[in-house]
PDB file of C-alpha atoms in Angstrom:
ATOM      1  CA  GLN H   1      74.672  13.518 -38.009  1.00 86.00           C
ATOM      2  CA  VAL H   2      76.007  13.743 -34.491  1.00 92.00           C
ATOM      3  CA  GLN H   3      74.629  16.042 -31.876  1.00 95.00           C
ATOM      4  CA  LEU H   4      76.825  17.040 -29.033  1.00 97.00           C
ATOM      5  CA  VAL H   5      75.716  18.639 -25.671  1.00 97.00           C
ATOM      6  CA  GLU H   6      78.338  19.870 -23.264  1.00 98.00           C
ATOM      7  CA  SER H   7      77.607  20.268 -19.474  1.00 98.00           C
ATOM      8  CA  GLY H   8      79.512  20.771 -16.310  1.00 98.00           C
ATOM      9  CA  GLY H   9      80.633  24.367 -16.677  1.00 97.00           C
ATOM     10  CA  GLY H  10      80.413  27.049 -14.014  1.00 97.00           C
ATOM     11  CA  LEU H  11      82.071  29.460 -11.734  1.00 98.00           C
ATOM     12  CA  VAL H  12      84.975  28.070  -9.755  1.00 98.00           C
ATOM     13  CA  GLN H  13      87.863  29.653  -7.705  1.00 98.00           C
ATOM     14  CA  ALA H  14      91.502  29.604  -8.925  1.00 98.00           C
ATOM     15  CA  GLY H  15      92.945  26.257  -7.941  1.00 98.00           C
ATOM     16  CA  GLY H  16      89.573  24.454  -7.979  1.00 98.00           C
ATOM     17  CA  SER H  17      88.402  21.673 -10.401  1.00 98.00           C
ATOM     18  CA  LEU H  18      85.563  21.147 -12.875  1.00 98.00           C
ATOM     19  CA  ARG H  19      84.555  18.171 -14.897  1.00 98.00           C
ATOM     20  CA  LEU H  20      83.068  18.827 -18.295  1.00 98.00           C
ATOM     21  CA  SER H  21      80.895  16.253 -19.964  1.00 98.00           C
ATOM     22  CA  CYS H  22      79.975  15.914 -23.677  1.00 98.00           C
ATOM     23  CA  ALA H  23      77.032  13.677 -24.488  1.00 97.00           C
ATOM     24  CA  ALA H  24      76.454  12.593 -28.022  1.00 94.00           C
ATOM     25  CA  SER H  25      73.429  11.400 -29.837  1.00 90.00           C
ATOM     26  CA  GLY H  26      72.556  10.505 -33.435  1.00 87.00           C
ATOM     27  CA  ARG H  27      75.607   8.208 -33.873  1.00 83.00           C
ATOM     28  CA  THR H  28      77.723   6.030 -31.742  1.00 86.00           C
ATOM     29  CA  LEU H  29      80.783   8.052 -30.616  1.00 89.00           C
ATOM     30  CA  SER H  30      83.194   4.998 -31.059  1.00 91.00           C
ATOM     31  CA  SER H  31      83.689   6.075 -34.679  1.00 92.00           C
ATOM     32  CA  TYR H  32      84.750   9.519 -33.872  1.00 95.00           C
ATOM     33  CA  VAL H  33      87.898  11.256 -32.512  1.00 97.00           C
ATOM     34  CA  MET H  34      86.695  13.711 -29.940  1.00 97.00           C
ATOM     35  CA  GLY H  35      88.303  16.983 -29.072  1.00 98.00           C
ATOM     36  CA  TRP H  36      87.793  19.807 -26.564  1.00 98.00           C
ATOM     37  CA  PHE H  37      88.394  23.472 -27.545  1.00 98.00           C
ATOM     38  CA  ARG H  38      87.946  26.772 -25.861  1.00 98.00           C
ATOM     39  CA  GLN H  39      87.210  30.316 -26.839  1.00 98.00           C
ATOM     40  CA  ALA H  40      87.855  33.277 -24.611  1.00 97.00           C
ATOM     41  CA  PRO H  41      86.179  36.718 -25.318  1.00 92.00           C
ATOM     42  CA  GLY H  42      88.038  38.387 -28.202  1.00 95.00           C
ATOM     43  CA  LYS H  43      90.289  35.351 -28.943  1.00 97.00           C
ATOM     44  CA  GLU H  44      90.301  32.580 -31.379  1.00 97.00           C
ATOM     45  CA  ARG H  45      88.798  29.219 -30.506  1.00 97.00           C
ATOM     46  CA  GLU H  46      91.832  27.152 -29.441  1.00 98.00           C
ATOM     47  CA  PHE H  47      92.543  23.415 -29.108  1.00 98.00           C
ATOM     48  CA  VAL H  48      92.653  21.968 -25.522  1.00 98.00           C
ATOM     49  CA  ALA H  49      92.692  18.183 -25.802  1.00 98.00           C
ATOM     50  CA  ALA H  50      91.784  15.210 -28.016  1.00 98.00           C
ATOM     51  CA  ILE H  51      91.323  11.525 -27.608  1.00 98.00           C
ATOM     52  CA  SER H  52      91.292   8.727 -30.227  1.00 97.00           C
ATOM     53  CA  ARG H  53      88.381   6.489 -30.983  1.00 95.00           C
ATOM     54  CA  SER H  54      89.691   3.670 -28.724  1.00 91.00           C
ATOM     55  CA  GLY H  55      90.827   6.180 -25.888  1.00 93.00           C
ATOM     56  CA  GLY H  56      94.354   4.824 -26.064  1.00 94.00           C
ATOM     57  CA  ASN H  57      95.824   8.005 -27.586  1.00 96.00           C
ATOM     58  CA  THR H  58      95.502  11.524 -26.269  1.00 98.00           C
ATOM     59  CA  ILE H  59      97.052  14.930 -26.988  1.00 98.00           C
ATOM     60  CA  TYR H  60      96.942  18.119 -24.999  1.00 98.00           C
ATOM     61  CA  ALA H  61      97.658  21.776 -25.562  1.00 98.00           C
ATOM     62  CA  ASP H  62     100.764  22.895 -23.515  1.00 98.00           C
ATOM     63  CA  SER H  63      98.403  24.923 -21.329  1.00 97.00           C
ATOM     64  CA  ALA H  64      96.484  21.867 -20.339  1.00 98.00           C
ATOM     65  CA  LYS H  65      99.378  19.355 -19.951  1.00 98.00           C
ATOM     66  CA  GLY H  66      99.460  18.018 -16.251  1.00 97.00           C
ATOM     67  CA  ARG H  67      96.195  19.882 -15.278  1.00 98.00           C
ATOM     68  CA  PHE H  68      93.518  18.545 -17.622  1.00 98.00           C
ATOM     69  CA  THR H  69      92.729  14.843 -18.533  1.00 98.00           C
ATOM     70  CA  ILE H  70      90.478  13.910 -21.367  1.00 98.00           C
ATOM     71  CA  SER H  71      88.600  10.529 -21.257  1.00 98.00           C
ATOM     72  CA  ARG H  72      85.666   8.818 -22.950  1.00 97.00           C
ATOM     73  CA  ASP H  73      83.043   6.225 -22.208  1.00 96.00           C
ATOM     74  CA  ASN H  74      82.006   4.757 -25.548  1.00 94.00           C
ATOM     75  CA  ALA H  75      79.311   2.787 -23.946  1.00 94.00           C
ATOM     76  CA  LYS H  76      77.783   5.853 -22.486  1.00 95.00           C
ATOM     77  CA  ASN H  77      78.483   7.865 -25.706  1.00 95.00           C
ATOM     78  CA  THR H  78      80.196  10.590 -23.625  1.00 97.00           C
ATOM     79  CA  VAL H  79      83.462  12.327 -23.401  1.00 98.00           C
ATOM     80  CA  TYR H  80      84.874  14.077 -20.385  1.00 98.00           C
ATOM     81  CA  LEU H  81      87.438  16.760 -19.556  1.00 98.00           C
ATOM     82  CA  GLN H  82      88.639  16.838 -15.925  1.00 98.00           C
ATOM     83  CA  MET H  83      90.148  20.136 -15.260  1.00 98.00           C
ATOM     84  CA  ASN H  84      92.193  20.570 -12.162  1.00 98.00           C
ATOM     85  CA  SER H  85      94.259  23.463 -10.713  1.00 98.00           C
ATOM     86  CA  LEU H  86      92.212  25.892 -12.803  1.00 98.00           C
ATOM     87  CA  LYS H  87      93.559  29.282 -13.481  1.00 98.00           C
ATOM     88  CA  PRO H  88      91.826  32.616 -14.332  1.00 97.00           C
ATOM     89  CA  GLU H  89      93.317  32.296 -17.896  1.00 97.00           C
ATOM     90  CA  ASP H  90      91.298  29.089 -18.280  1.00 98.00           C
ATOM     91  CA  THR H  91      87.971  31.115 -18.436  1.00 98.00           C
ATOM     92  CA  ALA H  92      86.376  30.586 -21.788  1.00 98.00           C
ATOM     93  CA  VAL H  93      83.391  28.747 -23.384  1.00 98.00           C
ATOM     94  CA  TYR H  94      84.392  25.134 -23.758  1.00 98.00           C
ATOM     95  CA  TYR H  95      83.244  23.195 -26.874  1.00 98.00           C
ATOM     96  CA  CYS H  96      83.426  19.575 -27.659  1.00 98.00           C
ATOM     97  CA  ALA H  97      83.888  18.371 -31.217  1.00 98.00           C
ATOM     98  CA  ALA H  98      83.752  15.194 -33.274  1.00 97.00           C
ATOM     99  CA  ASP H  99      85.706  14.015 -36.127  1.00 95.00           C
ATOM    100  CA  PHE H 100      84.996  10.809 -37.990  1.00 93.00           C
ATOM    101  CA  ALA H 101      88.024   8.605 -38.191  1.00 88.00           C
ATOM    102  CA  LEU H 102      88.853   5.243 -39.691  1.00 87.00           C
ATOM    103  CA  ARG H 103      92.039   4.663 -37.639  1.00 85.00           C
ATOM    104  CA  SER H 104      91.497   3.913 -34.073  1.00 85.00           C
ATOM    105  CA  ASP H 105      94.602   5.605 -32.902  1.00 90.00           C
ATOM    106  CA  TYR H 106      94.227   8.881 -34.805  1.00 92.00           C
ATOM    107  CA  VAL H 107      93.792  12.120 -32.976  1.00 95.00           C
ATOM    108  CA  ALA H 108      93.651  15.707 -34.289  1.00 93.00           C
ATOM    109  CA  GLU H 109      94.225  19.145 -32.832  1.00 95.00           C
ATOM    110  CA  ASN H 110      93.403  21.004 -36.054  1.00 95.00           C
ATOM    111  CA  ARG H 111      90.019  22.809 -35.561  1.00 95.00           C
ATOM    112  CA  GLY H 112      89.336  22.397 -39.149  1.00 94.00           C
ATOM    113  CA  ALA H 113      89.390  18.583 -38.815  1.00 94.00           C
ATOM    114  CA  TYR H 114      86.225  18.413 -36.718  1.00 96.00           C
ATOM    115  CA  ASP H 115      82.915  18.020 -38.368  1.00 94.00           C
ATOM    116  CA  TYR H 116      80.478  18.288 -35.416  1.00 96.00           C
ATOM    117  CA  TRP H 117      80.453  20.838 -32.618  1.00 98.00           C
ATOM    118  CA  GLY H 118      78.363  21.310 -29.341  1.00 97.00           C
ATOM    119  CA  GLN H 119      77.020  24.624 -28.317  1.00 97.00           C
ATOM    120  CA  GLY H 120      79.554  25.179 -25.603  1.00 98.00           C
ATOM    121  CA  THR H 121      79.693  25.464 -21.853  1.00 98.00           C
ATOM    122  CA  GLN H 122      80.977  28.477 -19.939  1.00 98.00           C
ATOM    123  CA  VAL H 123      83.800  28.082 -17.413  1.00 98.00           C
ATOM    124  CA  THR H 124      84.742  30.969 -15.318  1.00 98.00           C
ATOM    125  CA  VAL H 125      87.679  30.852 -13.002  1.00 98.00           C
ATOM    126  CA  SER H 126      87.766  33.724 -10.388  1.00 97.00           C
ATOM    127  CA  SER H 127      91.070  34.843  -8.986  1.00 93.00           C
TER     128      SER H 127
END
């Protein structure tokens, strides 16, 4: 079992930045692909970014490319999402998720691939 706890959300003005963190316990994160997803009110949960076990491979949703950066520190069992140039449409609850992977370069953007989820952290971007 992996327990995930997100933090770092909050209220920020458009154009601002936030850094989300996802701390894991129960298992070492180095065995897991890690992803960030978000869900706005009335919408489906959508993929934002993912990072391979080694950190050497990342993928982003088109909406996140050029503005968001996913990273991980396996020694600290933590994954991060640096969000810059935030827009009101980025307002959502952000979730981190973990997917056990055998390959070190594997990444996934399919929500169904992830086995473990955090409780989410609210990000609100005002215009």
